[in-house]
XYZ file of C-alpha atoms in Angstrom:
739
model
C 67.962 170.358 98.806
C 67.083 171.181 95.230
C 67.821 174.640 93.817
C 65.513 177.179 92.488
C 64.731 177.714 88.928
C 63.063 181.147 88.621
C 61.300 183.591 90.780
C 59.502 186.427 88.981
C 58.701 189.815 90.321
C 55.354 191.361 91.114
C 53.285 191.955 87.994
C 51.683 195.311 87.290
C 49.190 193.912 84.830
C 46.355 191.751 86.097
C 45.329 190.414 82.709
C 45.057 186.626 82.829
C 47.634 184.758 80.754
C 46.928 181.136 79.744
C 49.315 178.820 81.547
C 50.041 177.015 78.304
C 51.652 180.207 77.030
C 53.936 180.550 80.046
C 57.154 178.709 80.871
C 56.822 176.892 84.183
C 59.316 179.243 85.771
C 57.559 182.336 84.526
C 54.249 180.866 85.655
C 55.615 180.548 89.174
C 56.676 184.161 88.949
C 53.161 185.246 88.029
C 51.875 183.367 91.060
C 54.518 185.021 93.218
C 53.382 188.425 92.023
C 49.768 187.631 92.754
C 50.654 186.345 96.224
C 52.622 189.516 96.875
C 49.661 191.690 95.926
C 47.377 189.625 98.163
C 49.679 190.281 101.113
C 49.803 193.946 100.193
C 46.017 194.112 100.206
C 45.697 192.145 103.450
C 48.625 193.400 105.509
C 50.002 196.529 103.963
C 53.283 195.239 102.549
C 54.477 192.086 100.784
C 57.136 191.441 103.390
C 54.978 191.862 106.449
C 54.394 188.983 108.832
C 51.405 186.857 108.050
C 50.048 187.182 111.554
C 48.985 184.505 114.003
C 48.369 180.927 112.949
C 44.602 181.061 112.425
C 42.502 179.500 109.680
C 41.968 181.714 106.666
C 38.391 182.283 105.478
C 38.725 179.565 102.836
C 40.470 177.132 105.176
C 42.504 174.244 103.836
C 40.957 174.493 100.394
C 43.027 177.642 99.899
C 46.165 175.496 100.338
C 45.192 172.836 97.833
C 45.767 173.571 94.143
C 42.621 173.225 92.098
C 43.109 171.213 88.926
C 42.759 173.596 85.981
C 44.219 176.474 87.964
C 47.726 177.603 87.228
C 49.074 176.209 90.466
C 47.183 172.952 90.081
C 48.408 172.434 86.551
C 51.986 173.338 87.490
C 51.945 170.853 90.372
C 50.466 168.197 88.107
C 53.260 168.765 85.579
C 55.922 168.452 88.281
C 54.379 165.280 89.689
C 54.021 163.742 86.236
C 57.600 164.698 85.445
C 58.921 162.940 88.560
C 56.794 159.879 87.881
C 57.955 159.626 84.270
C 61.632 160.203 85.029
C 61.540 157.499 87.687
C 60.097 154.957 85.259
C 62.546 155.949 82.512
C 65.588 155.693 84.778
C 64.448 152.331 86.107
C 64.158 151.059 82.554
C 67.493 152.480 81.374
C 70.180 153.637 83.780
C 69.059 151.323 86.591
C 67.829 148.437 84.471
C 69.852 145.982 86.576
C 69.659 148.032 89.774
C 72.131 150.465 91.274
C 74.720 147.990 92.525
C 73.525 148.372 96.115
C 72.757 144.886 97.408
C 70.208 146.370 99.842
C 67.842 146.615 96.882
C 67.699 142.846 96.644
C 66.649 142.625 100.301
C 63.652 144.895 99.713
C 62.660 143.052 96.546
C 63.058 139.680 98.252
C 60.830 140.771 101.118
C 58.231 142.027 98.646
C 58.281 138.668 96.867
C 57.980 136.915 100.218
C 54.851 138.946 100.944
C 53.451 138.005 97.562
C 53.959 134.372 98.586
C 52.227 135.074 101.885
C 55.419 134.670 103.922
C 57.078 136.862 106.527
C 60.021 134.499 107.039
C 61.814 131.687 105.224
C 62.598 128.170 106.380
C 66.232 128.075 107.462
C 66.484 124.440 106.377
C 65.480 125.493 102.876
C 67.852 128.426 102.379
C 70.851 127.468 104.499
C 73.633 127.142 103.762
C 73.714 127.800 100.006
C 70.728 130.102 99.419
C 70.871 132.423 102.415
C 69.923 135.917 101.189
C 71.942 138.985 102.080
C 70.811 141.123 105.041
C 68.941 138.386 106.864
C 68.903 137.066 110.421
C 67.641 133.874 112.033
C 65.271 133.247 114.916
C 63.963 129.816 115.893
C 64.862 128.275 112.572
C 63.218 131.043 110.527
C 65.117 133.483 108.334
C 63.952 137.113 108.309
C 65.139 140.234 106.531
C 66.628 143.180 108.433
C 63.879 145.540 107.298
C 60.332 146.197 108.415
C 57.623 145.345 105.869
C 56.207 148.801 105.063
C 58.111 149.584 101.869
C 58.291 145.949 100.674
C 54.489 145.894 100.998
C 54.305 148.897 98.653
C 56.487 147.062 96.147
C 54.296 143.975 96.463
C 51.115 145.986 95.889
C 52.708 147.576 92.830
C 53.520 144.116 91.484
C 49.961 142.935 92.090
C 48.257 145.932 90.513
C 50.610 146.810 87.675
C 52.652 143.666 87.044
C 55.862 145.435 88.015
C 57.440 146.878 91.140
C 58.690 149.888 89.182
C 55.478 151.844 89.733
C 55.951 152.064 93.510
C 59.154 154.190 93.397
C 57.600 156.342 90.675
C 54.512 156.983 92.799
C 56.769 157.779 95.742
C 58.487 160.411 93.586
C 55.160 162.039 92.736
C 53.982 161.870 96.341
C 57.182 163.529 97.496
C 56.683 166.461 95.128
C 53.065 166.928 96.215
C 53.936 166.561 99.908
C 56.662 169.195 99.602
C 54.171 171.566 98.009
C 51.680 170.956 100.806
C 54.239 171.472 103.555
C 55.479 174.746 102.054
C 51.899 175.893 101.467
C 50.967 175.146 105.068
C 54.010 176.900 106.479
C 53.970 180.048 104.343
C 50.513 180.194 102.747
C 52.190 181.145 99.486
C 51.600 179.325 96.197
C 54.790 180.587 94.559
C 56.989 179.403 97.428
C 55.247 176.031 97.464
C 55.582 175.500 93.719
C 59.185 176.653 93.735
C 59.981 174.183 96.520
C 58.283 171.388 94.582
C 60.260 172.377 91.493
C 63.553 172.356 93.387
C 62.774 168.937 94.791
C 61.720 167.444 91.464
C 64.920 168.612 89.755
C 67.297 167.630 92.533
C 69.696 164.866 91.455
C 69.136 163.180 94.802
C 65.434 162.943 94.042
C 65.882 161.979 90.407
C 68.185 159.072 91.153
C 66.864 157.757 94.442
C 63.248 157.687 93.308
C 64.353 155.271 90.603
C 65.479 152.690 93.182
C 63.411 150.066 95.037
C 64.747 151.302 98.386
C 62.874 152.960 101.228
C 64.715 156.280 101.573
C 62.665 158.343 99.109
C 59.398 156.709 100.160
C 60.040 157.469 103.819
C 61.034 161.060 103.047
C 57.865 161.588 101.003
C 55.603 160.179 103.700
C 57.291 162.139 106.486
C 57.020 165.359 104.497
C 53.310 164.707 104.150
C 53.117 163.883 107.856
C 54.656 167.249 108.748
C 52.163 169.084 106.534
C 49.202 167.240 108.033
C 50.472 167.723 111.595
C 50.852 171.453 111.068
C 47.429 171.841 109.542
C 45.793 169.688 112.192
C 47.421 171.713 114.941
C 46.474 174.991 113.268
C 42.854 174.184 112.518
C 42.059 171.324 114.864
C 40.807 169.280 111.895
C 40.517 165.684 112.993
C 41.015 164.378 109.471
C 44.397 166.105 109.254
C 45.492 164.842 112.652
C 44.499 161.289 111.817
C 46.208 161.602 108.426
C 49.363 162.787 110.184
C 49.253 159.723 112.416
C 48.734 157.460 109.421
C 51.725 159.014 107.647
C 53.949 158.765 110.720
C 52.895 155.158 111.273
C 53.469 154.269 107.629
C 56.918 155.836 107.749
C 57.652 153.859 110.913
C 56.937 150.618 109.054
C 59.794 151.490 106.698
C 62.358 153.521 108.652
C 61.226 153.861 112.278
C 64.177 155.984 113.392
C 63.410 158.646 110.790
C 59.736 158.664 111.799
C 60.569 159.062 115.476
C 63.165 161.733 114.689
C 60.800 163.900 112.641
C 58.029 163.574 115.219
C 60.447 164.611 117.967
C 61.739 167.616 116.017
C 58.200 168.792 115.257
C 56.927 168.420 118.823
C 58.198 171.745 120.303
C 56.876 173.656 117.295
C 53.482 172.016 117.618
C 53.342 172.919 121.297
C 54.075 176.540 120.467
C 51.666 176.711 117.564
C 48.912 174.522 118.950
C 46.119 175.307 121.372
C 47.022 176.542 124.826
C 44.580 174.183 126.495
C 46.279 170.986 127.718
C 43.027 169.156 127.124
C 42.970 170.210 123.479
C 46.601 169.187 123.099
C 45.744 165.766 124.465
C 42.843 165.508 122.054
C 45.130 166.366 119.154
C 47.629 163.765 120.312
C 44.837 161.218 120.644
C 43.713 161.716 117.048
C 47.286 161.406 115.813
C 47.647 158.238 117.865
C 44.475 156.810 116.356
C 45.961 157.220 112.893
C 49.316 155.738 113.867
C 48.001 152.908 116.058
C 47.285 150.315 113.322
C 50.804 150.676 111.976
C 52.438 150.538 115.399
C 50.455 147.393 116.194
C 51.512 145.943 112.853
C 55.159 146.611 113.682
C 54.796 144.996 117.094
C 53.050 141.915 115.719
C 55.624 141.624 112.955
C 58.520 141.887 115.415
C 56.928 139.390 117.772
C 56.601 136.926 114.904
C 60.033 137.304 113.353
C 62.280 138.248 116.291
C 60.356 136.808 119.230
C 59.831 140.168 120.964
C 57.682 143.215 120.273
C 60.564 145.393 121.494
C 63.271 144.040 119.180
C 63.331 145.257 115.594
C 64.718 142.955 112.882
C 67.722 145.258 112.439
C 68.787 144.686 116.038
C 67.804 141.026 116.097
C 69.980 140.198 113.103
C 73.004 141.695 114.873
C 72.995 143.679 118.147
C 76.087 145.558 116.942
C 74.108 147.170 114.118
C 73.034 150.249 116.080
C 73.700 153.924 116.738
C 76.633 155.043 118.872
C 80.373 154.557 118.897
C 82.361 151.365 119.253
C 82.512 148.069 117.395
C 79.793 147.957 114.751
C 78.774 145.263 112.297
C 76.036 144.629 109.774
C 75.772 140.860 110.320
C 77.463 138.390 112.686
C 79.253 136.760 109.758
C 80.828 140.048 108.630
C 83.902 141.863 109.998
C 83.425 144.413 112.772
C 83.950 148.101 112.098
C 85.491 150.430 114.684
C 83.273 153.527 114.616
C 85.021 156.324 116.487
C 84.200 159.973 117.141
C 87.004 161.009 114.835
C 85.576 158.889 112.040
C 82.098 160.245 112.732
C 83.469 163.767 112.396
C 85.143 162.936 109.099
C 81.934 161.407 107.778
C 79.927 164.432 108.920
C 82.245 166.877 107.172
C 82.339 164.758 104.029
C 78.542 164.582 104.006
C 78.263 168.357 104.263
C 80.832 168.812 101.495
C 79.031 166.374 99.196
C 75.485 167.601 99.879
C 75.417 170.567 97.432
C 76.314 168.261 94.553
C 73.009 166.445 95.031
C 70.902 169.623 94.899
C 69.453 171.409 91.902
C 71.783 174.352 91.498
C 74.381 173.002 93.897
C 75.814 175.547 96.282
C 73.399 178.182 94.961
C 70.538 176.314 96.611
C 72.405 176.272 99.921
C 72.886 180.048 99.627
C 69.196 180.533 98.857
C 68.242 178.379 101.841
C 70.507 180.391 104.103
C 69.089 183.642 102.734
C 65.550 182.386 103.243
C 66.279 181.385 106.823
C 68.047 184.609 107.776
C 65.490 186.910 106.193
C 62.637 184.848 107.567
C 63.990 185.170 111.093
C 65.191 188.759 110.829
C 62.460 190.413 108.762
C 59.480 188.473 110.017
C 57.027 186.424 108.035
C 56.419 183.053 109.568
C 59.504 182.950 111.771
C 58.346 179.730 113.424
C 58.022 178.007 110.063
C 61.532 178.947 109.020
C 62.834 177.834 112.390
C 61.066 174.460 112.139
C 62.600 173.794 108.722
C 66.074 174.733 109.918
C 65.770 172.630 113.060
C 64.618 169.660 110.986
C 67.573 169.904 108.611
C 70.103 170.335 111.398
C 68.447 167.692 113.566
C 68.591 165.058 110.852
C 72.265 165.712 110.171
C 73.081 165.786 113.878
C 71.245 162.526 114.573
C 73.066 160.639 111.841
C 76.388 161.847 113.195
C 76.046 158.868 115.551
C 75.173 156.321 112.846
C 78.085 154.147 111.811
C 76.635 153.644 108.343
C 77.454 157.280 107.562
C 81.153 156.411 107.744
C 80.671 153.291 105.671
C 78.907 155.400 103.032
C 81.883 157.716 102.508
C 82.992 156.212 99.154
C 79.586 156.851 97.607
C 78.818 160.317 98.914
C 80.000 162.428 95.984
C 79.136 160.458 92.875
C 77.635 157.220 94.171
C 74.292 156.480 95.737
C 75.475 156.674 99.297
C 73.424 155.479 101.067
C 72.272 159.041 101.733
C 70.760 158.621 105.170
C 69.984 162.335 105.510
C 67.377 162.373 102.756
C 64.578 163.321 105.150
C 66.180 166.776 105.353
C 65.749 167.402 101.628
C 62.203 168.787 101.622
C 62.811 171.223 104.502
C 65.978 172.406 102.782
C 64.332 173.066 99.420
C 61.429 174.866 101.105
C 63.891 177.179 102.831
C 65.583 177.769 99.486
C 62.231 178.456 97.819
C 61.395 180.959 100.552
C 64.708 182.695 99.994
C 64.287 182.721 96.224
C 60.794 184.196 96.359
C 61.835 186.819 98.905
C 64.762 187.757 96.716
C 62.550 187.989 93.660
C 59.965 190.161 95.369
C 62.704 192.485 96.491
C 63.340 193.399 92.846
C 61.571 196.660 91.923
C 58.444 196.162 89.848
C 59.118 198.943 87.364
C 60.998 196.671 84.945
C 59.026 195.464 81.922
C 57.754 191.899 81.861
C 60.125 190.851 79.069
C 63.163 191.895 81.070
C 61.928 190.161 84.165
C 61.190 187.001 82.217
C 64.677 187.081 80.732
C 66.204 187.406 84.195
C 64.054 184.534 85.433
C 65.049 182.359 82.496
C 68.704 183.222 83.010
C 68.544 182.275 86.681
C 66.858 179.009 85.825
C 69.385 178.177 83.131
C 72.277 178.999 85.446
C 70.935 176.673 88.136
C 70.276 173.977 85.555
C 73.789 174.344 84.172
C 75.311 173.916 87.623
C 73.210 170.794 88.136
C 74.002 169.385 84.715
C 77.735 169.852 85.274
C 77.640 167.468 88.217
C 75.462 164.796 86.654
C 78.014 163.079 84.361
C 80.119 161.863 87.286
C 77.076 160.328 88.957
C 75.839 158.802 85.723
C 79.289 157.439 84.892
C 79.476 155.623 88.230
C 76.228 153.885 87.398
C 77.353 153.172 83.843
C 80.381 151.400 85.261
C 78.076 149.364 87.487
C 75.952 148.567 84.445
C 79.022 147.485 82.500
C 80.029 145.090 85.274
C 76.482 143.778 85.545
C 76.285 143.352 81.797
C 79.562 141.449 81.755
C 78.288 139.094 84.459
C 74.969 138.537 82.729
C 76.780 138.012 79.437
C 78.607 135.031 80.910
C 75.335 133.210 81.591
C 73.933 131.563 78.459
C 70.664 133.167 77.442
C 69.223 129.765 76.652
C 70.301 128.212 79.946
C 67.656 125.619 80.656
C 66.574 124.507 84.071
C 66.411 122.889 86.371
C 69.866 124.179 87.232
C 71.900 125.692 90.048
C 74.581 128.304 89.356
C 77.256 128.598 92.044
C 78.321 132.248 92.037
C 81.980 132.662 93.017
C 82.895 136.364 93.468
C 86.525 137.371 94.090
C 85.694 137.994 97.762
C 83.868 134.954 99.119
C 80.512 135.440 100.820
C 78.120 133.015 102.444
C 75.187 135.004 101.072
C 73.479 135.061 97.732
C 72.994 138.421 95.977
C 76.437 139.626 97.077
C 77.918 141.352 95.210
C 75.693 140.592 92.208
C 72.314 141.506 93.678
C 70.494 141.108 90.352
C 71.050 137.323 90.503
C 67.988 136.692 92.642
C 66.084 133.615 93.723
C 62.411 133.015 94.233
C 61.667 132.813 97.994
C 60.420 129.244 97.514
C 63.512 128.321 95.460
C 61.168 127.196 92.714
C 62.827 129.004 89.806
C 64.176 126.931 86.970
C 67.618 128.464 87.531
C 68.778 129.108 91.096
C 71.847 131.031 92.254
C 73.862 129.632 95.151
C 76.665 131.034 97.276
C 80.121 129.533 96.811
C 81.038 127.846 100.093
C 84.233 126.191 98.937
C 84.567 122.567 99.998
C 80.887 122.395 100.977
C 79.833 122.931 97.353
C 80.081 119.197 96.776
C 77.204 118.755 99.221
C 75.046 121.094 97.149
C 75.463 118.833 94.145
C 74.425 115.818 96.171
C 71.407 117.469 97.799
C 69.961 118.731 94.486
C 70.473 115.725 92.189
C 67.728 116.798 89.811
C 69.490 120.002 88.785
C 72.499 120.520 86.599
C 75.263 122.423 88.330
C 77.260 125.333 86.942
C 79.934 127.630 88.280
C 79.998 131.367 87.523
C 83.278 133.190 88.185
C 82.806 136.742 86.876
C 86.263 137.915 87.962
C 88.351 134.978 86.744
C 91.317 136.292 84.753
C 92.228 134.575 81.522
C 95.840 135.832 81.746
C 96.839 136.570 85.325
C 100.073 138.325 84.295
C 97.968 141.002 82.601
C 95.819 142.993 85.063
C 93.608 144.100 82.159
C 93.036 140.568 81.026
C 89.650 139.373 79.829
C 87.669 138.101 82.781
C 84.887 135.686 83.524
C 83.995 132.039 83.099
C 80.878 129.911 83.181
C 81.515 126.195 83.554
C 79.349 123.126 83.962
C 80.307 120.988 86.945
C 80.212 117.207 87.378
C 80.486 114.781 90.218
C 83.167 112.106 90.253
C 82.677 109.455 92.906
C 84.043 106.107 93.991
C 85.978 104.428 96.771
C 89.094 105.869 95.092
C 89.568 108.936 92.909
C 92.558 109.478 90.635
C 94.026 112.898 89.912
C 96.175 112.902 86.772
C 98.245 116.086 86.795
C 99.985 117.518 83.755
C 102.261 120.502 84.452
C 103.624 122.743 81.673
C 106.436 124.874 83.117
C 107.549 128.405 82.243
C 110.761 128.821 80.281
C 114.049 129.423 82.120
C 112.628 128.424 85.484
C 114.989 125.818 86.965
C 113.057 124.996 90.131
C 109.540 123.613 90.181
C 107.361 121.126 92.006
C 103.783 119.940 92.107
C 101.856 119.252 95.270
C 98.587 117.859 96.530
C 97.101 119.252 99.732
C 94.115 118.068 101.756
C 93.531 119.867 105.024
C 96.855 120.017 106.866
C 98.494 117.256 104.798
C 100.616 118.090 101.794
C 102.302 115.720 99.359
C 104.987 117.349 97.191
C 106.892 116.044 94.185
C 109.829 118.072 92.807
C 110.072 118.265 89.043
C 113.493 117.588 87.482
C 115.455 120.225 85.651
C 116.679 119.723 82.085
C 120.497 119.542 82.187
C 121.011 120.919 78.725
C 119.225 124.170 79.284
C 119.309 124.544 83.048
C 115.541 124.919 83.088
C 112.848 122.637 84.311
C 111.370 120.150 81.920
C 108.681 121.708 79.737
C 106.045 119.169 80.749
C 105.664 116.695 83.589
C 102.903 114.255 84.563
C 102.022 113.043 88.042
C 99.173 110.832 89.231
C 97.805 110.691 92.743
C 95.045 108.499 94.024
C 92.805 109.603 96.846
C 91.133 106.905 98.859
C 88.465 106.887 101.490
C 90.118 103.993 103.300
C 91.605 104.601 106.734
C 95.122 103.655 105.574
C 97.184 104.479 102.535
C 100.495 103.733 100.984
C 103.703 105.692 101.333
C 102.924 109.352 100.982
C 104.650 111.294 98.264
C 105.158 108.416 95.851
C 103.496 108.665 92.449
C 100.501 106.392 92.109
C 100.316 105.646 95.825
C 97.087 106.409 97.646
C 96.573 109.472 99.833
C 94.031 108.825 102.570
C 91.141 111.120 103.374
C 90.572 110.343 107.045
C 87.139 109.666 108.413
C 87.050 113.059 110.121
C 87.406 114.882 106.804
C 83.738 114.711 105.833
C 84.134 117.684 103.451
C 87.321 119.421 102.480
C 89.076 121.215 99.682
C 91.653 119.234 97.774
C 94.312 121.460 96.252
C 96.538 120.452 93.359
C 99.269 123.029 92.845
C 102.314 123.921 90.778
C 105.070 126.218 92.033
C 107.971 127.451 89.896
C 110.823 129.830 90.646
C 114.263 130.879 89.464
C 115.561 130.571 93.048
C 116.065 127.370 95.030
C 114.308 128.809 98.098
C 111.216 129.292 95.908
C 111.078 133.009 96.765
C 109.074 135.140 94.312
C 107.552 132.028 92.823
C 104.843 131.624 90.229
C 102.044 129.531 91.653
C 99.048 127.782 90.149
C 96.368 125.992 92.164
C 93.277 123.999 91.297
C 90.968 123.833 94.319
C 88.539 120.927 94.147
C 85.744 120.268 96.682
C 85.794 116.665 97.934
C 83.757 114.804 100.517
C 83.913 111.441 102.217
C 80.766 109.505 103.066
C 80.541 107.324 106.181
C 80.895 104.211 104.034
C 84.234 105.448 102.695
C 82.907 106.534 99.285
C 84.487 109.728 97.956
C 82.883 112.467 95.881
C 84.692 115.263 94.028
C 83.138 118.231 92.242
C 85.039 119.039 89.070
C 86.484 121.034 87.503
C 87.894 122.927 90.455
C 88.586 126.623 90.779
C 91.815 127.995 89.349
C 93.927 130.453 91.339
C 97.185 132.235 90.517
C 99.937 133.993 92.408
C 102.182 136.178 90.236
C 105.434 137.668 91.634
C 105.239 141.414 92.060
C 101.541 141.668 91.233
C 98.313 141.798 93.233
C 100.199 142.336 96.469
C 101.528 138.780 96.310
C 97.944 137.619 96.880
C 95.965 134.948 95.109
C 93.634 135.888 92.255
C 90.991 133.923 90.424
C 92.517 132.889 87.130
C 92.484 130.283 84.416
C 95.293 127.763 84.963
C 94.776 125.088 82.309
C 97.652 126.377 80.168
C 100.111 125.441 82.940
C 98.257 122.971 85.135
C 95.775 120.450 83.830
C 94.030 117.975 86.147
C 91.977 115.033 84.950
C 89.784 113.593 87.719
C 88.382 110.089 87.393
C 87.189 107.320 89.697
C 89.782 104.779 90.618
C 87.323 101.902 90.597
C 84.460 102.722 88.210
C 83.248 104.981 85.412
C 82.561 108.586 86.481
C 78.990 109.794 86.753
C 78.218 112.444 84.148
C 75.287 113.923 86.003
C 74.779 115.108 89.494
C 73.044 112.069 90.949
């Protein structure tokens, strides 16, 4: 899935040229020429089949680049390049993450492992600190993912003081594994290096290896598993077979479906290529099983601990509807269901195919090279089985994810976003096919042209592929820059010198019961021991948070709050300190400033299903409502109250209303039926204790409804210019803290 850069022709001269004096592309061409001559010497023509799958005289050592050799140095440069780019992108473009909240789940699980925990205490995290993508079993909260990749992040943190090294190492491992797979399949250094080059320069690789998510890691490990399986089957080497099992098992600890899929796709090829003796096949399988067994046991023990059954993965335990197939699908029980139909699967499949070239080095050119490599490999000979295995792997991965509902959910991010790109396991096979096609095409060029001309052609091809890739990068980078701008705006609202202990209630425009959604970079320590904690906004229940954490100051973060609701481009965001007001009675002094030329207006107080309304008088001289009106209501925890709707008379919060949202609102319109009205609301969490004492968390959250805008829906907005509410105890001085 990453295009080719250059593929030189066969060289006439055999004089050694220092690699330092050669461009990487030209160096690959020299290697291609040498490989072509070797085939000519061994088999009579550079395009002839390589013969049966038997060990060469030098064995596996012939397929490993020796450091100091041209191929070894070229592979080292590519691996170092991928490692460095990953670290640079993590420090710059993805400094706050990609915007995908799944990242926070992996990082949380890694931090849990560093604390020696596989699960969290539900009593500790519920209801305000429940992380995204978690399930519950027997009072313990677990993440939806297996621990393989989070363990890699945790090890990186332990060894290097940062988790950023793990994705960078995965990038390097992926490049090396792609080289090894291509080398094993085609026994050709130029094809292997070209494939590694295509992979390293693919936008999909560049961006995804800068994220703390498991896709790139799993793809790298499975590519290595395929290479080891093929070598072990070809030579019978126990070390390779065990290594293949280790790689498959490690991949299963991160993305078990991908591991099972690749193993299944490789199985027929291994049967055809492997020994004819059933006993030898069983021995090979046994050695692979020995390598995979520790990881499979780890998965089973982990599942037994967190889900209660060795057969139930965390993904399924968190929500049985999160699975392959058609029908109602859902990521968590608290989230809406998604109707995944065959029609939608087809649309997602076509969109994925359309978007795929944009994530490859060289774009559509790489797809053409891959097709050319496959067709010529099958038609002209030369490792037909290898070409077929790569093609089957690519097609099998795409076909399998046709039935995954997440592919439809990923549609908005396929072209310029980060997906998720579930088909990433197909990338290495695709770039190897493209490398095979590129090298075949290059060797088809007559060798009578001088070296300078051939080098110029190679450089031109490389520049053309790079230009195609570069043309598609700005859109992808701009999407992330927008995410960074939003993240920066959110972080800018939080004072840099915010001192703990404190709790910040995060109130996004779309409510969620989970932390880290949608602002996944606002993360908590698994033990909730950080000086500043981030809590989910649960509406009326927020008042309970203040009471249960009396030692922490409480703040409210509303990143999307509009300063001027009438202007969609208004400045947004607020960060406010909250206070508790408590007593047997609580007074709400309301001051309403009305719009000009609006003759009809009223204020109201609503608790649960009870609403108290007071119309505001119009000014006779102008025919508009009075510019300012004041109303006072008193809320009491007593079982009885005075006449409802009269200023200054108590409104009772019944014993059953242990926690509710008290709404003070203003509605104004130019029509008596209040159609197309301007509305302001202040929503204040209140609670009643068994002894009748009331508690209110102030200030409340402002909301606006503007005629003709926002689909007549409510938006978070500042309201103090029109509606000001002073909250105070009716029987004693308000508490200024949270205790």
